Amino acid sequence: MTAPSTGFRRALGILTIILAGACRPAEQAPAGGDVPSAGLAAIDTAGLMAHIRVLAHDSLLGRAPGSLGEDRTVAYLESQFRALGLAPGNPDGSYIQKVPLVGITVQGAPAMTFRKGGTSRALTWRDDYVAWTKHVAERASLDNSELVFVGYGVEAPEFQWDDIKGADLAGKTLVMLVNDPPLADTARFGGARMTYYGRWTYKYEQGMKHKAAGVLIVHETQPAGYPFAVVQGKTAEQFDLVTPDKNMSRSAVEGWITLDQAKALFAMAGQDFDALKAKAATPEFAPVSLGVTASVTLTNTLRTVDSRNVAAVLPGSDPARAGEYLIYSAHWDHFGVGEPVNGDSIYNGALDNATGTAGLLVLAKAFKAAPPPRSILFLAVTAEEQGLLGSAYYAVAPLYPLAKTVANINMDGLNQWGPTRDLTVIGLGASELDDVASAAAAEVGRTLRPDPEPEKGYYYRSDHFNFAKVGVPAFYAGDGVDYIGKDPQYGMQKREAYVADDYHKPQDEIKPDWIMTGAVDDLKLLMTIGYRVATVARWPEWRPGNEFRAAREASLAASR
Ligand SMILES: [Zn+2]
């Protein structure tokens, strides 16, 4: 039998859904109506590339929060939403949600010094270590703070794992390993998939919890998931949400040291890094004081800026359900103008995330031509590169009640290398949104696949995570890896090359080999998923046992 035609496949798909409807088990997500073709037809490569060219252009200066690049980016997004005839997304009548940020920049190139008795070792700024403070203060320092190796620094009762063993770490500087302990026992820590315990943000949160003066993570490319060059980007201005008490309760100095410096430090302490690292991967591990102290003074310039989330709304076509919202999100920000690499200092962020932001505008145009019963909020968030700050702010100050928010669909990097047979879903298995997605994918002869790089912790590395944390079912798709007409390794090879050469570098620019037809396929799929979620009677839910389900139940209960 030849490959079935699209019309037949669609009929088959709907038939499957109806049949599934008849005998679907309780947790199977309901499927909604069909997307008017006028909507899908509005999604094309020309429209998508036109937006990407503007957003990734040097004139937007790498779209840093609190910069002229922000002003130009926000003006562009607002003008596009207005031109599409979408309503202001902020109930105050504007397209803007102000996000109060504090920007902290370390001055000069301070050296960090390790001392033991009469011997000392100076670490060079940027080459041997990077550091910053989240303290809103002109000075932050470590003053002969005792260095303590705490392994992975994880306290995970559900995995019977405790690296701290009750140690008093107040005032100390913690030396930590990134990612989860690499255990053969996949029941613990989710096997290859990085859990939140492996994420660098968790490591600094542990420092805050234990009142440590400093936290230094040892950078290793494989467990970190990117080269040290990416970490060096953190010597530029660092932003944080203005939450004074939280800012000040964090460790004064947070940073990374290179693997070579870590090995030299352990040798200085009379210890062997590899031996202690192996020990850290056992449940018996306990903190080891290195008998060496750390000293550094960071002199900071501070500024507060109101960065901006840009929001536009398409009111639902059904008055009875227009008060319920689906949120499409994408971060518009990137790193701005910074340390030059190969003579280029503008961090254009073409893939990351001019593509996703352009996708948001293209979907806005498409939905305008095919408005579903529920309302859709198109949300371009700021400061994702600074720690998912724009979406974190939205989650605590939502423009529409979270209990009226059906779901979030996030875009961060669209496929620029051609059509694929599959679509990667980060966190596949978390919610019933996957059912809507897999049905929609099947209709166009595609399949969903789990994240091919679960050890990299992508679930924690984009804005959907903040929606998930407040219980809103969130869907985050990445490019497929099974490229049509390419050999099986092609997809992963392109990914690895991107991470090594372009990720968070000025070289993340539009390339001659970009083919956006794959991204157009993906956007049509994301539209179909969203259209059905904005139509279906019963709201898609988190799977039973999912870590975010409780937050959802609580927010829905609180709204009743
Ligand atoms: Zn991004």
Coordinates of C-alpha atoms in Angstrom, one line a residue, residues 7-501:
G7 CA -7.0 13.8 3.3
F8 CA -7.3 10.0 4.1
R9 CA -4.8 10.3 7.0
R10 CA -6.7 13.3 8.4
A11 CA -10.0 11.3 8.2
L12 CA -8.2 8.4 9.8
G13 CA -6.8 10.6 12.5
I14 CA -10.2 12.1 13.4
L15 CA -11.8 8.6 13.2
T16 CA -9.1 7.4 15.7
I17 CA -9.9 10.3 18.0
I18 CA -13.7 9.6 17.8
L19 CA -13.1 5.9 18.4
A20 CA -10.6 6.7 21.1
G21 CA -13.3 9.1 22.5
A22 CA -15.7 6.2 22.7
C23 CA -13.5 3.9 24.6
R24 CA -10.8 6.3 26.0
P25 CA -9.4 5.5 29.5
A26 CA -10.1 8.2 32.1
E27 CA -6.8 10.0 31.7
Q28 CA -6.8 10.2 27.8
A29 CA -6.9 13.9 26.9
P30 CA -10.0 14.9 24.7
A31 CA -9.3 16.1 21.2
G32 CA -10.8 19.3 19.9
G33 CA -12.1 20.7 16.6
D34 CA -10.1 21.0 13.3
V35 CA -8.0 24.1 12.5
P36 CA -9.5 26.3 9.8
S37 CA -7.2 26.1 6.8
A38 CA -7.0 29.9 6.6
G39 CA -5.0 29.7 9.8
L40 CA -2.5 27.1 8.8
A41 CA -2.1 28.7 5.4
A42 CA -0.9 31.9 7.1
I43 CA 2.2 30.1 8.3
D44 CA 5.0 30.2 5.7
T45 CA 8.8 30.5 5.5
A46 CA 8.7 34.0 4.0
G47 CA 6.7 35.5 6.9
L48 CA 8.8 33.6 9.4
M49 CA 12.2 34.6 7.9
A50 CA 11.1 38.2 7.6
H51 CA 10.7 38.5 11.3
I52 CA 13.9 36.5 12.1
R53 CA 15.9 38.9 9.9
V54 CA 14.7 41.9 11.8
L55 CA 15.1 40.3 15.3
A56 CA 18.6 38.9 14.6
H57 CA 19.8 42.0 12.8
D58 CA 22.8 43.8 14.2
S59 CA 20.7 46.9 14.7
L60 CA 18.8 45.2 17.5
L61 CA 22.2 45.0 19.2
G62 CA 21.7 41.4 20.5
R63 CA 18.4 42.3 22.4
A64 CA 19.8 42.7 25.9
P65 CA 17.3 43.6 28.7
G66 CA 17.6 47.2 29.7
S67 CA 19.4 48.3 26.5
L68 CA 18.7 50.2 23.3
G69 CA 18.4 46.8 21.8
E70 CA 15.4 46.1 24.2
D71 CA 13.8 49.4 23.1
R72 CA 14.0 48.5 19.4
T73 CA 12.9 44.9 20.0
V74 CA 9.9 45.8 22.1
A75 CA 8.9 48.5 19.6
Y76 CA 9.0 46.0 16.8
L77 CA 7.0 43.4 18.6
E78 CA 4.4 45.9 19.7
S79 CA 4.1 47.4 16.2
Q80 CA 3.7 43.9 14.8
F81 CA 1.0 42.8 17.2
R82 CA -0.8 46.1 16.7
A83 CA -0.6 45.7 12.9
L84 CA -2.1 42.2 13.2
G85 CA -5.0 43.8 15.0
L86 CA -4.4 41.9 18.2
A87 CA -5.6 43.6 21.4
P88 CA -3.3 44.9 24.1
G89 CA -2.4 41.9 26.3
N90 CA -2.2 43.8 29.6
P91 CA -5.6 44.5 31.1
D92 CA -4.3 48.1 31.7
G93 CA -4.8 48.6 28.0
S94 CA -1.1 48.3 27.0
Y95 CA 1.0 45.7 25.3
I96 CA 3.5 45.9 28.1
Q97 CA 4.1 44.2 31.4
K98 CA 6.9 45.9 33.2
V99 CA 9.4 43.5 34.8
P100 CA 11.5 45.3 37.5
L101 CA 15.1 44.1 37.3
V102 CA 18.3 44.9 39.0
G103 CA 21.4 44.8 36.9
I104 CA 24.7 44.1 38.6
T105 CA 28.1 44.3 36.8
V106 CA 31.4 43.3 38.3
Q107 CA 34.0 46.0 37.7
G108 CA 37.5 45.2 36.5
A109 CA 39.0 41.7 36.6
P110 CA 39.2 40.7 40.3
A111 CA 41.5 37.8 41.2
M112 CA 40.3 35.1 43.5
T113 CA 42.9 33.8 45.9
F114 CA 43.1 30.3 47.5
R115 CA 45.3 30.2 50.6
K116 CA 46.6 27.3 52.8
G117 CA 49.1 28.2 55.4
G118 CA 51.9 30.2 53.7
T119 CA 51.0 29.1 50.2
S120 CA 48.5 30.8 47.9
R121 CA 47.2 30.5 44.4
A122 CA 45.6 33.3 42.4
L123 CA 42.8 32.5 39.9
T124 CA 42.5 34.8 36.9
W125 CA 39.1 36.4 36.2
R126 CA 37.3 34.8 33.2
D127 CA 40.2 32.4 32.4
D128 CA 40.2 30.3 35.6
Y129 CA 36.9 31.3 37.2
V130 CA 33.8 33.5 36.8
A131 CA 31.8 34.9 39.6
W132 CA 29.0 37.4 40.3
T133 CA 26.8 38.4 43.2
K134 CA 23.0 38.6 43.4
H135 CA 23.3 40.9 46.4
V136 CA 22.1 44.3 45.4
A137 CA 25.3 45.9 46.9
E138 CA 28.3 47.7 45.6
R139 CA 30.6 45.2 47.1
A140 CA 30.5 41.5 47.8
S141 CA 33.4 39.4 49.0
L142 CA 34.7 36.2 50.4
D143 CA 37.3 36.8 53.2
N144 CA 39.4 33.7 53.8
S145 CA 36.2 31.6 53.6
E146 CA 36.8 28.0 54.2
L147 CA 36.4 25.8 51.1
V148 CA 34.3 22.7 51.6
F149 CA 33.7 20.1 48.9
V150 CA 30.1 19.0 49.1
G151 CA 30.0 16.6 46.1
Y152 CA 26.8 17.2 44.1
G153 CA 25.3 19.1 47.0
V154 CA 22.0 17.3 46.7
E155 CA 19.4 16.7 49.4
A156 CA 16.8 14.4 47.8
P157 CA 14.8 12.5 50.4
E158 CA 12.7 10.8 47.7
F159 CA 16.0 9.3 46.5
Q160 CA 17.4 8.6 50.0
W161 CA 20.3 10.9 49.1
D162 CA 21.9 13.5 51.3
D163 CA 25.3 15.0 50.4
I164 CA 25.2 17.5 53.3
K165 CA 24.7 15.0 56.2
G166 CA 23.8 17.8 58.6
A167 CA 27.1 19.7 58.2
D168 CA 27.1 23.3 59.3
L169 CA 28.1 25.2 56.1
A170 CA 27.3 28.7 57.2
G171 CA 30.0 31.2 56.1
K172 CA 31.8 28.5 54.1
T173 CA 32.4 28.4 50.4
L174 CA 31.0 25.3 48.8
V175 CA 32.8 23.5 46.0
M176 CA 30.1 21.6 44.0
L177 CA 29.8 19.3 41.0
V178 CA 27.2 20.0 38.3
N179 CA 24.4 17.7 37.2
D180 CA 23.1 14.7 39.2
P181 CA 25.2 12.0 40.7
P182 CA 25.9 9.5 37.8
L183 CA 24.4 6.3 39.2
A184 CA 24.0 3.0 37.6
D185 CA 20.7 2.6 39.6
T186 CA 18.3 4.4 37.3
A187 CA 15.6 4.4 40.0
R188 CA 17.5 7.2 41.6
F189 CA 17.8 10.6 39.9
G190 CA 15.8 9.5 36.8
G191 CA 18.7 7.7 35.1
A192 CA 20.2 9.7 32.2
R193 CA 17.6 12.5 32.5
M194 CA 18.9 15.4 34.5
T195 CA 16.6 16.2 37.5
Y196 CA 16.3 19.6 39.0
Y197 CA 19.0 18.6 41.5
G198 CA 21.5 18.6 38.6
R199 CA 20.6 22.1 37.5
W200 CA 23.2 24.8 38.4
T201 CA 20.4 27.0 39.7
Y202 CA 19.7 24.3 42.3
K203 CA 23.4 24.3 43.4
Y204 CA 23.2 28.1 44.2
E205 CA 19.8 27.6 45.9
Q206 CA 21.6 25.0 48.2
G207 CA 24.2 27.6 49.0
M208 CA 21.4 30.0 50.0
K209 CA 19.7 27.3 52.1
H210 CA 22.8 26.5 54.0
K211 CA 23.8 30.2 54.4
A212 CA 27.1 29.6 52.6
A213 CA 29.2 32.7 51.9
G214 CA 30.1 31.3 48.4
V215 CA 29.4 28.6 45.9
L216 CA 31.8 27.5 43.2
I217 CA 30.7 24.9 40.7
V218 CA 33.4 22.9 39.0
H219 CA 32.9 23.3 35.2
E220 CA 33.1 20.0 33.2
T221 CA 31.8 20.3 29.6
Q222 CA 30.0 16.9 29.5
P223 CA 28.0 17.1 32.7
A224 CA 27.4 20.9 32.3
G225 CA 26.2 20.4 28.7
Y226 CA 28.1 23.3 27.2
P227 CA 31.7 24.6 27.0
F228 CA 33.3 27.0 29.6
A229 CA 33.0 29.8 27.0
V230 CA 29.2 29.8 27.8
V231 CA 29.9 30.2 31.5
Q232 CA 32.3 33.1 30.7
G233 CA 29.3 35.0 29.4
K234 CA 28.3 35.4 33.0
T235 CA 31.0 38.1 33.5
A236 CA 28.7 40.5 31.7
E237 CA 25.9 42.4 33.6
Q238 CA 23.8 40.0 35.5
F239 CA 20.1 40.7 36.1
D240 CA 17.7 39.5 38.8
L241 CA 14.2 40.2 39.7
V242 CA 14.0 43.0 42.3
T243 CA 13.1 40.9 45.4
P244 CA 15.3 42.5 48.1
D245 CA 15.0 39.9 50.8
K246 CA 15.6 37.0 48.4
N247 CA 18.5 38.7 46.7
M248 CA 20.3 39.3 50.1
S249 CA 19.7 35.8 51.4
R250 CA 21.7 34.3 48.5
S251 CA 25.3 33.4 49.0
A252 CA 27.4 36.6 48.5
V253 CA 29.6 35.1 45.8
E254 CA 28.3 32.6 43.2
G255 CA 30.5 31.3 40.4
W256 CA 32.2 28.5 38.4
I257 CA 35.9 27.4 38.4
T258 CA 37.5 25.4 35.6
L259 CA 38.3 21.7 36.0
D260 CA 42.0 22.4 35.9
Q261 CA 41.7 24.9 38.8
A262 CA 39.6 22.5 40.7
K263 CA 42.2 19.8 40.3
A264 CA 44.9 22.2 41.4
L265 CA 42.8 23.2 44.4
F266 CA 42.3 19.6 45.5
A267 CA 46.0 19.0 45.1
M268 CA 46.7 22.1 47.3
A269 CA 44.5 20.5 49.9
G270 CA 46.3 17.2 49.7
Q271 CA 43.3 15.6 48.1
D272 CA 42.7 13.9 44.7
F273 CA 39.8 15.5 42.7
D274 CA 39.0 12.3 40.7
A275 CA 39.0 10.2 43.9
L276 CA 36.7 12.6 45.7
K277 CA 34.5 12.9 42.7
A278 CA 34.0 9.1 42.6
K279 CA 33.2 9.2 46.3
A280 CA 30.6 11.9 45.7
A281 CA 28.7 9.4 43.5
T282 CA 28.1 7.2 46.5
P283 CA 25.3 7.6 49.1
E284 CA 27.9 7.5 51.9
F285 CA 29.5 10.7 50.7
A286 CA 29.8 13.5 53.3
P287 CA 31.2 17.0 53.0
V288 CA 35.0 17.3 53.0
S289 CA 36.7 20.5 54.3
L290 CA 39.7 21.2 52.1
G291 CA 41.7 23.2 54.6
V292 CA 42.1 26.0 52.1
T293 CA 40.4 29.4 52.1
A294 CA 39.0 31.6 49.4
S295 CA 39.2 35.3 49.1
V296 CA 37.8 37.7 46.5
T297 CA 36.2 41.1 46.4
L298 CA 33.6 41.9 43.7
T299 CA 33.1 45.7 43.2
N300 CA 29.7 46.2 41.4
T301 CA 27.9 48.8 39.5
L302 CA 24.2 48.5 40.1
R303 CA 21.2 49.8 38.2
T304 CA 17.5 49.1 38.3
V305 CA 15.6 48.8 35.0
D306 CA 12.0 48.1 34.1
S307 CA 12.5 45.5 31.4
R308 CA 9.3 44.5 29.5
N309 CA 7.3 41.4 28.7
V310 CA 5.3 42.1 25.5
A311 CA 1.8 40.8 25.5
A312 CA -1.0 40.7 22.9
V313 CA -4.3 38.9 23.2
L314 CA -6.7 37.4 20.7
P315 CA -10.1 37.3 22.4
G316 CA -11.9 33.9 22.2
S317 CA -14.7 33.5 19.6
D318 CA -17.0 32.0 22.2
P319 CA -18.1 34.5 24.9
A320 CA -18.7 31.6 27.3
R321 CA -15.0 30.6 27.1
A322 CA -13.3 33.8 26.2
G323 CA -12.4 34.2 29.9
E324 CA -10.1 31.2 29.6
Y325 CA -6.6 31.6 28.2
L326 CA -4.0 29.6 26.3
I327 CA -0.5 31.2 26.5
Y328 CA 2.0 30.9 23.7
S329 CA 5.4 32.2 25.0
A330 CA 8.9 32.9 23.6
H331 CA 11.7 34.9 25.1
W332 CA 12.8 37.9 23.0
D333 CA 16.0 38.6 24.8
H334 CA 19.6 37.6 24.3
F335 CA 23.0 38.7 25.5
G336 CA 23.4 42.1 23.7
V337 CA 26.8 43.4 22.9
G338 CA 29.6 41.7 24.9
E339 CA 33.0 40.1 24.9
P340 CA 34.1 39.8 21.2
V341 CA 34.6 36.4 19.7
N342 CA 36.5 36.3 16.4
G343 CA 36.1 40.1 16.3
D344 CA 32.3 40.0 16.6
S345 CA 30.8 41.5 19.8
I346 CA 27.0 41.5 18.9
Y347 CA 25.3 38.4 20.3
N348 CA 22.6 38.2 17.6
G349 CA 20.8 35.2 19.1
A350 CA 19.3 34.2 15.7
L351 CA 18.3 30.7 16.7
D352 CA 18.1 31.6 20.4
N353 CA 15.5 33.0 20.2
A354 CA 14.8 35.2 17.2
T355 CA 13.3 32.1 15.7
G356 CA 10.9 31.4 18.6
T357 CA 9.9 35.1 18.8
A358 CA 9.3 35.2 15.1
G359 CA 7.3 32.0 15.5
L360 CA 5.1 33.8 18.1
L361 CA 4.4 36.6 15.6
V362 CA 3.6 34.1 12.8
L363 CA 1.2 32.1 15.1
A364 CA -0.5 35.4 16.1
K365 CA -1.2 36.1 12.4
A366 CA -2.4 32.6 11.8
F367 CA -4.8 32.5 14.8
K368 CA -6.1 35.9 13.9
A369 CA -7.3 34.2 10.7
A370 CA -8.8 31.3 12.7
P371 CA -9.8 32.4 16.2
P372 CA -10.7 29.5 18.5
P373 CA -13.4 29.6 21.3
R374 CA -10.9 30.4 24.1
S375 CA -8.6 33.5 24.2
I376 CA -4.9 33.3 23.3
L377 CA -2.3 35.4 25.0
F378 CA 0.9 35.8 22.9
L379 CA 3.6 36.5 25.5
A380 CA 7.2 37.6 24.5
V381 CA 9.1 37.5 27.7
T382 CA 12.3 39.2 28.8
A383 CA 15.4 38.1 30.6
E384 CA 15.2 34.4 29.9
E385 CA 19.0 34.3 29.5
Q386 CA 19.3 35.9 32.9
G387 CA 17.5 33.0 34.7
L388 CA 14.0 32.8 33.2
L389 CA 13.2 36.1 34.8
G390 CA 10.4 37.5 32.6
S391 CA 8.4 34.3 32.9
A392 CA 9.2 34.0 36.6
Y393 CA 7.7 37.5 37.0
Y394 CA 4.6 36.6 35.0
A395 CA 4.1 33.5 37.1
V396 CA 4.0 35.6 40.3
A397 CA 2.1 38.6 38.7
P398 CA 0.0 36.9 36.0
L399 CA -2.0 39.2 33.7
Y400 CA -4.8 36.6 33.7
P401 CA -5.7 34.3 36.6
L402 CA -3.5 31.1 36.5
A403 CA -6.7 29.2 37.3
K404 CA -8.1 30.5 34.0
T405 CA -5.0 29.6 32.1
V406 CA -5.6 26.3 30.2
A407 CA -2.0 25.7 29.2
N408 CA 1.3 27.2 28.0
I409 CA 3.1 26.3 24.8
N410 CA 6.7 27.6 24.8
M411 CA 9.1 28.1 21.9
D412 CA 12.8 28.5 22.4
G413 CA 14.7 27.8 19.2
L414 CA 12.9 26.6 16.0
N415 CA 14.3 24.0 13.6
Q416 CA 16.5 25.7 11.0
W417 CA 17.8 22.6 9.2
G418 CA 14.8 21.2 7.2
P419 CA 11.8 19.0 7.7
T420 CA 11.8 16.1 10.1
R421 CA 9.7 13.0 10.6
D422 CA 9.6 13.6 14.3
L423 CA 9.2 16.4 16.9
T424 CA 11.1 16.3 20.2
V425 CA 9.0 17.0 23.3
I426 CA 11.0 18.2 26.3
G427 CA 9.4 16.4 29.3
L428 CA 7.4 14.0 27.2
G429 CA 5.0 12.1 29.4
A430 CA 4.4 15.0 31.8
S431 CA 0.8 15.9 30.8
E432 CA -2.2 15.2 28.6
L433 CA -0.9 17.9 26.2
D434 CA 1.2 15.1 24.8
D435 CA -2.0 13.2 23.7
V436 CA -3.3 16.2 21.8
A437 CA 0.2 16.6 20.3
S438 CA 0.7 13.0 19.3
A439 CA -2.8 12.9 17.7
A440 CA -2.0 16.1 15.7
A441 CA 1.4 14.8 14.7
A442 CA -0.1 11.4 13.5
E443 CA -2.5 13.3 11.2
V444 CA 0.5 14.7 9.3
G445 CA 2.5 11.5 9.5
R446 CA 4.9 12.6 12.2
T447 CA 5.7 11.2 15.6
L448 CA 6.7 12.7 19.0
R449 CA 10.0 11.6 20.6
P450 CA 11.5 12.2 24.0
D451 CA 14.4 14.6 24.4
P452 CA 17.5 12.9 22.9
E453 CA 19.7 14.7 25.4
P454 CA 17.9 14.2 28.7
E455 CA 21.1 14.6 30.6
K456 CA 21.3 18.3 29.6
G457 CA 18.2 19.3 31.7
Y458 CA 16.5 21.3 28.9
Y459 CA 13.2 21.0 30.9
Y460 CA 14.6 23.5 33.4
R461 CA 16.2 25.8 30.8
S462 CA 13.3 27.7 29.3
D463 CA 10.2 29.7 30.2
H464 CA 7.6 26.8 30.2
F465 CA 9.3 25.7 33.5
N466 CA 8.0 28.7 35.3
F467 CA 4.5 28.0 34.1
A468 CA 4.9 24.4 35.1
K469 CA 6.1 25.4 38.6
V470 CA 2.8 27.2 39.2
G471 CA 0.8 24.3 37.9
V472 CA -0.1 25.4 34.4
P473 CA 0.3 22.4 32.0
A474 CA 3.2 23.4 29.8
F475 CA 4.3 22.0 26.4
Y476 CA 7.8 22.7 25.1
A477 CA 8.9 21.1 21.8
G478 CA 12.4 21.1 20.4
D479 CA 13.5 20.2 16.8
G480 CA 13.1 16.7 15.6
V481 CA 16.3 14.8 14.9
D482 CA 15.1 12.5 12.1
Y483 CA 15.7 14.7 9.1
I484 CA 13.9 13.8 5.9
G485 CA 16.5 13.1 3.1
K486 CA 19.4 13.2 5.6
D487 CA 21.4 10.4 7.2
P488 CA 20.3 9.4 10.7
Q489 CA 23.2 11.2 12.5
Y490 CA 22.6 14.5 10.7
G491 CA 20.3 16.0 13.4
M492 CA 22.5 15.3 16.4
Q493 CA 25.6 16.4 14.5
K494 CA 24.0 19.7 13.7
R495 CA 23.0 20.1 17.3
E496 CA 26.4 19.4 18.7
A497 CA 28.0 21.7 16.2
Y498 CA 25.6 24.5 17.2
V499 CA 26.3 24.0 20.9
A500 CA 30.1 24.0 20.3
D501 CA 30.3 26.8 17.8

